[in-house]
Amino acid sequence: MDSEKKIQLKRELGYFWGVNFLIINIIGAGIFVSPKGVLEYSCMNVGVSLCIWAACAVLSMTSSLCFAEIGIAFPYSGAHYYFIKRCFGSSIAFLRLWTSLFTSAGVVASQALLLAEYGIQPFYPSCSAPNLPKKCLALAALWIVGILNSRGVKELSWLQTVSTVLKMGILGFISLCGVFMLVRGKKENVRRLENAFDAEFPEISQIIEAVFQGYFAFSGGGCFTYVAGELKKPNKTIPRCIFTALPLITAVYLLANISYVTVLTPREIISSAAVAVTWTDRVIPGLAWIVPFAISASLFSNLVINVLESARVLYIASEQGQLPLMFSTLNVHSSPFVAVLLNISMGSIAIVLTNLIQLINYLYFAISIWTLLSLIGILKLRYQEPNLHRPYKVFLPFLFIAMAISLCLVLIPLVKSPKMHYIYVLLFLLSGLLFYVPLIHYKVKLVWFEKLTCYLQLLFNICIPDASDEQMSEVVN
């Protein structure tokens, strides 16, 4: 059979796609909505807050390069899952999978609801939007995302390009307006930057909190581990994309924050629920309604990418024998349709049952645990398998910096506000063993799953992917 007609995840994504992919993953609603956290924990010291943004960019670069080693050494789609399985064994990998099943559903549900809130709010200028239309819009957006993902990765390229242009265009507009106001030299615009460090200097604990606020806005740099098996020449493409996208994002973030403090006072920024909206209302009042739609469009692209990424985890877990065979089937567009369908369905349930969305903060705590474990795994594998083919190796100080940040993200919530909810999260994480022991360890077969796989193959026109030697062999120099 001609290789072009094979049903499989193909290596057809290049440098341009990768840069767009990374920009979309990192730039979410945070920079548009609420950069106030950094300023608040910086004691409204503008100079310190800008320095923290720059430091967060460096920290984001270090963690991105750490995950780049995983994606390059193991160029699978869902490489981080495969990496955990190789480093720590089948049971730990299953717990990682078990966690991602629910965190992915919660994350896409919260993004869809936030998208709906900003999309519908301009129609309710004097009050909060009702819950029913908000949920309906969120569900509609989520299922549209599912349809787009079922069309394959290549079909999403145009959406990525449009989203990147939109995000960078809005941030560029905010940045250039701020630069223009500084150049004009109005006293009230220049004064805050001239006296940037005059405010009270924050304590070390406050600086750490501010770093976490800014670091969250830069999160997403490890996204290439989800699609490493679909990138052309991942050993070259991944580092090039990181060194292109992150400096660009850093420059835009810093200029946008300078623009915010040029137009608004620190106290106005802290009291604003959506800084970009407040900024627009002050500079160009007639266009204030555009910003919420821009935030919705930004979140839509993030939603598309999140569904794509979570489907890849289910796909490789099925290939590794930890999920039923149906999750590794592909449709004619080489998309893991059943995996996408599961994510969309679970996300829809989370939207309807809004109480589940309140668990997201605690599920992010679980994600931090797995991030720390992945970073420890890099060290473990360096020691256990020193001769493993690694076209790229992260600089060890970068690895230790990323581990320190991840460890703090795990420990600080426990120390700062110890709650039983974190114990519940750990118990939930370990509850995956109730399924692992009978189904994976003792290999109990569920006959009805096999029958269901056959029915789904006929219903959705899906099949087991063709055999391919591309996934691990194409690491061409």
Coordinates of C-alpha atoms in Angstrom, one line a residue:
M1 CA 0.0 0.0 0.0
D2 CA 1.2 3.5 -0.8
S3 CA 2.6 5.1 2.4
E4 CA 0.6 8.3 1.6
K5 CA -2.6 6.3 1.9
K6 CA -1.8 4.5 5.1
I7 CA -4.1 5.1 8.1
Q8 CA -1.6 6.2 10.8
L9 CA -0.3 9.2 12.6
K10 CA 2.1 10.7 10.1
R11 CA 5.1 12.9 10.5
E12 CA 3.9 15.8 8.4
L13 CA 4.1 18.8 10.8
G14 CA 7.0 21.2 10.3
Y15 CA 8.7 24.2 11.9
F16 CA 5.9 26.7 11.1
W17 CA 3.2 24.5 12.5
G18 CA 5.3 23.9 15.6
V19 CA 5.9 27.6 16.3
N20 CA 2.1 28.3 16.0
F21 CA 1.4 25.3 18.2
L22 CA 3.7 26.5 21.0
I23 CA 2.4 30.1 20.8
I24 CA -1.2 28.9 21.1
N25 CA -0.3 26.7 24.0
I26 CA 1.4 29.4 26.0
I27 CA -0.7 32.4 25.2
G28 CA -4.1 31.9 26.8
A29 CA -6.5 34.2 28.5
G30 CA -4.1 35.1 31.3
I31 CA -2.2 37.9 29.7
F32 CA -5.5 39.5 28.5
V33 CA -7.4 39.0 31.6
S34 CA -5.4 39.1 34.8
P35 CA -1.7 40.0 35.0
K36 CA -2.6 41.7 38.2
G37 CA -1.3 38.8 40.3
V38 CA 2.3 39.6 39.7
L39 CA 1.8 43.3 40.4
E40 CA -0.2 42.5 43.6
Y41 CA 2.5 40.2 45.1
S42 CA 5.2 42.7 44.0
C43 CA 3.6 45.2 46.4
M44 CA 2.6 47.3 43.4
N45 CA 6.3 47.9 42.6
V46 CA 6.2 48.2 38.8
G47 CA 10.0 47.7 38.3
V48 CA 10.0 44.5 40.4
S49 CA 6.9 43.1 38.6
L50 CA 8.6 43.6 35.2
C51 CA 11.7 41.9 36.4
I52 CA 9.6 39.0 37.6
W53 CA 8.0 38.7 34.2
A54 CA 11.5 38.5 32.6
A55 CA 12.5 35.9 35.2
C56 CA 9.4 33.8 34.5
A57 CA 10.3 33.8 30.8
V58 CA 13.7 32.3 31.7
L59 CA 12.1 29.7 33.9
S60 CA 9.7 28.8 31.2
M61 CA 12.6 28.3 28.8
T62 CA 14.3 25.9 31.2
S63 CA 11.3 23.7 31.7
S64 CA 10.5 23.7 27.9
L65 CA 14.0 22.6 27.2
C66 CA 13.7 19.8 29.8
F67 CA 10.6 18.4 28.1
A68 CA 12.3 18.9 24.7
E69 CA 14.7 16.2 25.7
I70 CA 11.8 13.8 26.4
G71 CA 10.1 14.6 23.1
I72 CA 13.4 14.2 21.1
A73 CA 14.7 11.0 22.8
F74 CA 11.2 9.4 22.5
P75 CA 9.5 10.9 19.4
Y76 CA 6.1 9.4 20.1
S77 CA 2.8 11.2 20.2
G78 CA 2.1 11.2 24.0
A79 CA 5.8 10.9 24.7
H80 CA 5.6 12.0 28.3
Y81 CA 3.3 9.1 29.1
Y82 CA 5.6 6.6 27.3
F83 CA 8.5 8.2 29.2
I84 CA 6.8 7.7 32.6
K85 CA 6.1 4.1 31.7
R86 CA 9.7 3.5 30.7
C87 CA 11.2 5.2 33.8
F88 CA 8.8 4.1 36.6
G89 CA 6.9 1.1 35.2
S90 CA 3.5 0.2 34.1
S91 CA 1.6 0.9 37.3
I92 CA 2.9 4.5 37.7
A93 CA 2.1 5.1 34.0
F94 CA -1.4 3.9 34.5
L95 CA -1.9 6.3 37.4
R96 CA -0.6 9.1 35.1
L97 CA -3.2 8.0 32.5
W98 CA -5.9 7.8 35.2
T99 CA -5.2 11.4 36.3
S100 CA -5.1 12.8 32.8
L101 CA -8.5 11.2 32.0
F102 CA -10.2 13.6 34.5
T103 CA -7.8 16.6 34.4
S104 CA -8.2 16.8 30.7
A105 CA -12.0 16.8 30.9
G106 CA -11.9 19.4 33.7
V107 CA -9.5 21.7 31.8
V108 CA -11.4 21.6 28.5
A109 CA -14.7 22.2 30.4
S110 CA -13.3 25.2 32.3
Q111 CA -11.9 26.7 29.1
A112 CA -15.2 26.2 27.3
L113 CA -17.1 27.9 30.1
L114 CA -14.6 30.8 30.2
L115 CA -14.8 31.1 26.4
A116 CA -18.6 31.3 26.7
E117 CA -18.5 33.8 29.5
Y118 CA -16.4 36.3 27.5
G119 CA -18.2 35.6 24.3
I120 CA -21.7 36.3 25.7
Q121 CA -20.8 39.0 28.3
P122 CA -20.9 41.9 25.7
F123 CA -24.6 41.1 25.2
Y124 CA -25.3 41.7 28.9
P125 CA -23.4 44.9 29.6
S126 CA -25.1 45.8 32.8
C127 CA -25.3 42.4 34.5
S128 CA -23.8 38.9 34.6
A129 CA -24.7 36.5 31.8
P130 CA -27.2 33.8 32.8
N131 CA -25.9 30.3 33.3
L132 CA -28.2 28.5 30.7
P133 CA -27.0 30.4 27.6
K134 CA -23.4 30.3 28.9
K135 CA -23.6 26.5 29.2
C136 CA -25.2 26.0 25.9
L137 CA -22.6 28.1 24.2
A138 CA -19.8 26.2 26.0
L139 CA -21.3 22.9 24.9
A140 CA -21.6 24.1 21.3
A141 CA -18.0 25.3 21.2
L142 CA -16.7 22.0 22.7
W143 CA -18.5 19.9 20.1
I144 CA -17.3 22.1 17.3
V145 CA -13.8 21.6 18.6
G146 CA -14.5 17.8 18.6
I147 CA -15.5 17.9 14.9
L148 CA -12.5 19.9 14.0
N149 CA -10.2 17.5 15.8
S150 CA -11.8 14.5 14.0
R151 CA -10.7 16.0 10.7
G152 CA -7.1 15.5 11.5
V153 CA -4.1 17.7 12.5
K154 CA -3.5 19.1 9.0
E155 CA -7.0 20.5 8.9
L156 CA -6.2 22.6 12.0
S157 CA -3.3 24.4 10.5
W158 CA -5.4 27.3 9.1
L159 CA -7.1 27.7 12.6
Q160 CA -3.7 27.8 14.3
T161 CA -2.4 30.4 11.8
V162 CA -5.5 32.6 12.3
S163 CA -5.4 32.2 16.1
T164 CA -1.7 33.1 16.3
V165 CA -2.2 36.2 14.1
L166 CA -5.1 37.3 16.3
K167 CA -3.3 36.8 19.6
M168 CA -0.1 38.4 18.5
G169 CA -2.0 41.1 16.7
I170 CA -4.0 42.1 19.8
L171 CA -1.0 42.0 22.1
G172 CA 1.1 43.9 19.5
F173 CA -1.6 46.6 19.3
I174 CA -1.6 46.9 23.1
S175 CA 2.2 47.0 23.1
L176 CA 2.6 49.6 20.3
C177 CA 0.0 51.9 21.9
G178 CA 1.9 51.8 25.1
V179 CA 5.2 52.6 23.3
F180 CA 3.5 55.4 21.4
M181 CA 2.2 56.9 24.7
L182 CA 5.7 56.8 26.2
V183 CA 7.2 58.4 23.1
R184 CA 4.7 61.2 23.3
G185 CA 6.0 61.8 26.8
K186 CA 2.9 62.8 28.7
K187 CA 3.9 63.1 32.4
E188 CA 1.2 60.8 33.7
N189 CA 2.2 58.1 31.2
V190 CA 6.0 58.3 31.8
R191 CA 6.0 58.9 35.6
R192 CA 5.3 55.3 36.6
L193 CA 8.2 53.9 34.6
E194 CA 10.6 56.7 35.7
N195 CA 9.9 55.8 39.3
A196 CA 9.4 52.1 38.6
F197 CA 11.3 50.9 41.8
D198 CA 10.1 53.6 44.2
A199 CA 7.3 51.6 45.7
E200 CA 7.8 49.2 48.7
F201 CA 10.1 46.3 47.9
P202 CA 8.3 42.9 48.4
E203 CA 9.6 40.2 50.8
I204 CA 11.1 37.0 49.5
S205 CA 7.9 35.0 50.1
Q206 CA 5.9 37.6 48.1
I207 CA 8.4 37.5 45.3
I208 CA 8.0 33.7 45.1
E209 CA 4.2 34.1 45.0
A210 CA 4.6 36.6 42.2
V211 CA 6.9 34.3 40.3
F212 CA 4.2 31.5 40.4
Q213 CA 1.6 34.0 39.1
G214 CA 3.8 34.9 36.1
Y215 CA 5.1 31.4 35.6
F216 CA 1.5 30.2 35.1
A217 CA 1.1 32.7 32.2
F218 CA 4.1 31.1 30.5
S219 CA 3.0 27.4 31.1
G220 CA 2.6 25.1 28.2
G221 CA 6.2 24.9 26.9
G222 CA 6.2 21.1 27.3
C223 CA 3.4 20.6 24.7
F224 CA 5.7 19.0 22.1
T225 CA 5.7 15.8 24.0
Y226 CA 2.1 15.3 23.0
V227 CA 2.8 15.5 19.2
A228 CA 6.4 14.5 18.9
G229 CA 5.4 11.5 16.8
E230 CA 3.8 13.8 14.2
L231 CA 6.7 16.3 13.8
K232 CA 9.2 16.1 11.0
K233 CA 12.7 15.7 12.3
P234 CA 11.8 16.3 15.9
N235 CA 15.4 16.6 17.0
K236 CA 15.7 19.8 15.0
T237 CA 12.2 21.1 14.9
I238 CA 11.5 21.1 18.7
P239 CA 14.5 23.2 19.8
R240 CA 14.1 25.6 16.8
C241 CA 10.4 26.2 17.7
I242 CA 11.2 26.8 21.3
F243 CA 14.0 29.3 20.6
T244 CA 11.7 31.1 18.1
A245 CA 8.4 31.2 20.0
L246 CA 9.5 31.8 23.6
P247 CA 11.7 35.0 23.0
L248 CA 8.8 36.4 20.8
I249 CA 6.2 35.7 23.5
T250 CA 8.6 37.1 26.2
A251 CA 9.0 40.4 24.2
V252 CA 5.2 40.7 23.7
Y253 CA 4.4 39.9 27.3
L254 CA 6.9 42.5 28.6
L255 CA 5.7 45.2 26.2
A256 CA 2.0 44.5 27.0
N257 CA 2.7 44.8 30.7
I258 CA 4.6 48.1 30.1
S259 CA 1.6 49.3 28.2
Y260 CA -0.8 48.3 31.0
V261 CA 1.2 50.3 33.6
T262 CA 1.6 53.2 31.2
V263 CA -2.2 53.7 30.9
L264 CA -3.4 52.4 34.3
T265 CA -2.2 52.9 37.8
P266 CA -1.1 49.9 39.8
R267 CA -4.2 50.1 42.0
E268 CA -6.5 50.2 38.9
I269 CA -4.7 47.1 37.5
I270 CA -5.2 45.2 40.8
S271 CA -8.8 46.1 41.1
S272 CA -9.6 45.2 37.4
A273 CA -11.2 41.8 36.7
A274 CA -10.0 41.9 33.1
V275 CA -7.0 44.3 32.6
A276 CA -7.1 44.2 28.8
V277 CA -10.8 45.3 28.8
T278 CA -10.1 48.1 31.3
W279 CA -7.1 49.2 29.2
T280 CA -9.1 49.3 26.0
D281 CA -12.0 51.2 27.7
R282 CA -9.4 53.8 28.8
V283 CA -7.5 54.1 25.5
I284 CA -10.2 53.4 22.8
P285 CA -13.6 53.2 24.5
G286 CA -15.4 52.4 21.3
L287 CA -13.5 49.1 20.8
A288 CA -13.9 47.9 24.4
W289 CA -16.4 45.2 23.2
I290 CA -13.9 43.7 20.9
V291 CA -11.5 42.5 23.6
P292 CA -13.9 39.9 25.2
F293 CA -14.5 38.4 21.7
A294 CA -10.7 38.3 21.2
I295 CA -10.3 36.5 24.5
S296 CA -13.0 34.0 23.4
A297 CA -11.2 33.4 20.1
S298 CA -7.9 32.9 22.0
L299 CA -9.5 30.4 24.3
F300 CA -11.2 28.5 21.4
S301 CA -7.8 27.8 19.8
N302 CA -6.5 26.7 23.2
L303 CA -9.5 24.4 23.5
V304 CA -8.8 22.8 20.1
I305 CA -5.2 22.1 21.1
N306 CA -6.1 20.7 24.5
V307 CA -8.5 18.2 23.0
L308 CA -5.9 17.3 20.4
E309 CA -3.2 16.7 23.1
S310 CA -5.4 14.7 25.5
A311 CA -6.5 12.4 22.6
R312 CA -2.9 11.6 21.9
V313 CA -2.4 10.4 25.5
L314 CA -5.3 8.0 25.2
Y315 CA -4.1 6.8 21.8
I316 CA -0.6 5.8 23.0
A317 CA -1.9 4.3 26.2
S318 CA -4.1 2.1 24.1
E319 CA -1.2 1.1 21.9
Q320 CA 0.7 0.3 25.1
G321 CA -2.1 -2.0 26.3
Q322 CA -3.4 0.1 29.1
L323 CA -6.7 1.1 27.5
P324 CA -9.0 -0.9 25.2
L325 CA -8.0 -1.3 21.6
M326 CA -10.8 1.1 20.4
F327 CA -8.8 4.1 21.6
S328 CA -6.0 3.5 19.2
T329 CA -8.2 3.3 16.2
L330 CA -8.0 6.1 13.6
N331 CA -10.5 7.4 11.1
V332 CA -9.8 8.2 7.4
H333 CA -8.3 11.6 8.5
S334 CA -5.8 9.8 10.7
S335 CA -7.4 11.2 13.8
P336 CA -8.0 9.0 17.0
F337 CA -11.7 9.6 16.8
V338 CA -12.8 7.5 19.8
A339 CA -10.2 9.2 22.0
V340 CA -11.5 12.6 20.9
L341 CA -15.1 11.5 21.4
L342 CA -14.3 10.4 25.0
N343 CA -12.7 13.7 25.9
I344 CA -15.5 15.7 24.4
S345 CA -18.1 13.6 26.2
M346 CA -16.4 13.9 29.6
G347 CA -15.9 17.6 29.1
S348 CA -19.6 18.0 28.3
I349 CA -20.5 16.2 31.5
A350 CA -18.2 18.5 33.5
I351 CA -19.8 21.6 31.9
V352 CA -23.3 20.4 32.9
L353 CA -22.2 19.5 36.4
T354 CA -20.5 22.8 37.1
N355 CA -19.4 21.7 40.6
L356 CA -16.8 19.6 38.9
I357 CA -15.1 22.8 37.6
Q358 CA -14.3 23.7 41.2
L359 CA -12.0 20.8 41.4
I360 CA -9.7 22.2 38.7
N361 CA -7.4 24.0 41.2
Y362 CA -6.8 20.7 43.0
L363 CA -6.4 18.8 39.7
Y364 CA -3.6 21.3 38.7
F365 CA -2.0 20.2 42.0
A366 CA -2.0 16.6 40.7
I367 CA -0.6 17.8 37.3
S368 CA 2.3 19.5 39.2
I369 CA 3.1 16.1 40.8
W370 CA 3.4 14.4 37.5
T371 CA 5.5 17.3 36.0
L372 CA 8.0 16.8 38.9
L373 CA 8.0 13.1 38.4
S374 CA 8.8 13.6 34.7
L375 CA 11.8 15.8 35.5
I376 CA 13.1 13.3 38.1
G377 CA 12.7 10.7 35.4
I378 CA 15.1 12.6 33.1
L379 CA 17.8 12.3 35.8
K380 CA 16.9 8.7 36.5
L381 CA 17.2 7.7 32.8
R382 CA 20.5 9.6 32.5
Y383 CA 21.9 7.4 35.2
Q384 CA 20.3 4.1 34.2
E385 CA 20.7 4.4 30.4
P386 CA 23.7 6.6 29.8
N387 CA 24.1 5.2 26.2
L388 CA 20.5 5.9 25.1
H389 CA 20.4 7.8 21.9
R390 CA 19.8 11.5 22.9
P391 CA 20.2 13.9 20.0
Y392 CA 19.6 16.7 22.5
K393 CA 20.4 16.8 26.3
V394 CA 19.2 19.6 28.5
F395 CA 21.8 21.5 30.5
L396 CA 21.7 20.0 34.0
P397 CA 21.3 23.3 35.9
F398 CA 18.2 24.0 33.8
L399 CA 16.8 20.6 34.9
F400 CA 17.4 21.4 38.6
I401 CA 15.8 24.8 38.3
A402 CA 12.7 23.3 36.7
M403 CA 12.6 20.6 39.4
A404 CA 12.8 23.3 42.1
I405 CA 9.9 25.2 40.6
S406 CA 7.8 22.1 40.2
L407 CA 8.6 21.0 43.8
C408 CA 7.5 24.4 45.1
L409 CA 4.2 24.2 43.1
V410 CA 3.5 20.9 44.9
L411 CA 4.6 21.9 48.4
I412 CA 3.5 25.6 48.7
P413 CA -0.3 24.8 48.4
L414 CA 0.2 22.2 51.2
V415 CA 2.1 24.5 53.4
K416 CA 0.2 27.8 52.7
S417 CA -3.3 26.5 52.9
P418 CA -3.4 22.9 54.1
K419 CA -6.8 21.4 53.2
M420 CA -8.3 17.9 53.2
H421 CA -9.0 18.5 49.5
Y422 CA -5.3 17.8 48.7
I423 CA -5.6 14.5 50.6
Y424 CA -8.6 13.7 48.5
V425 CA -6.7 14.4 45.3
L426 CA -3.9 12.0 46.4
L427 CA -6.5 9.4 47.2
F428 CA -8.2 9.9 43.9
L429 CA -4.9 9.6 42.1
L430 CA -4.2 6.3 43.9
S431 CA -7.7 5.0 43.3
G432 CA -6.6 4.2 39.7
L433 CA -4.9 1.1 41.2
L434 CA -8.4 -0.4 41.7
F435 CA -8.6 -0.6 37.9
Y436 CA -5.0 -1.3 37.2
V437 CA -4.7 -4.4 39.4
P438 CA -7.5 -6.5 37.8
L439 CA -7.5 -5.1 34.3
I440 CA -3.8 -4.5 33.6
H441 CA -1.8 -6.6 36.1
Y442 CA -4.0 -9.7 36.0
K443 CA -5.2 -9.0 32.5
V444 CA -8.9 -9.6 33.1
K445 CA -10.6 -9.4 29.7
L446 CA -13.9 -7.7 29.2
V447 CA -15.6 -9.4 26.3
W448 CA -18.2 -6.7 25.8
F449 CA -15.3 -4.2 25.1
E450 CA -14.2 -6.3 22.1
K451 CA -17.8 -6.4 20.8
L452 CA -18.1 -2.6 21.4
T453 CA -14.9 -2.0 19.4
C454 CA -16.3 -3.9 16.4
Y455 CA -19.6 -1.9 16.5
L456 CA -17.7 1.4 16.8
Q457 CA -15.5 0.4 13.8
L458 CA -18.6 -0.1 11.7
L459 CA -20.5 3.0 13.0
F460 CA -17.7 5.5 12.7
N461 CA -15.7 4.0 9.9
I462 CA -12.5 3.6 12.0
C463 CA -9.8 1.0 12.0
I464 CA -6.6 -0.1 13.6
P465 CA -3.7 2.0 12.2
D466 CA -1.4 0.4 9.6
A467 CA 1.9 -0.9 10.8
S468 CA 4.5 1.9 10.7
D469 CA 8.3 2.1 11.3
E470 CA 8.2 5.9 11.3
Q471 CA 7.4 6.5 15.0
M472 CA 10.9 5.7 16.3
S473 CA 13.1 5.4 13.3
E474 CA 12.6 8.8 11.8
V475 CA 14.9 10.8 13.9
V476 CA 16.8 11.9 10.8
N477 CA 19.7 14.4 11.3

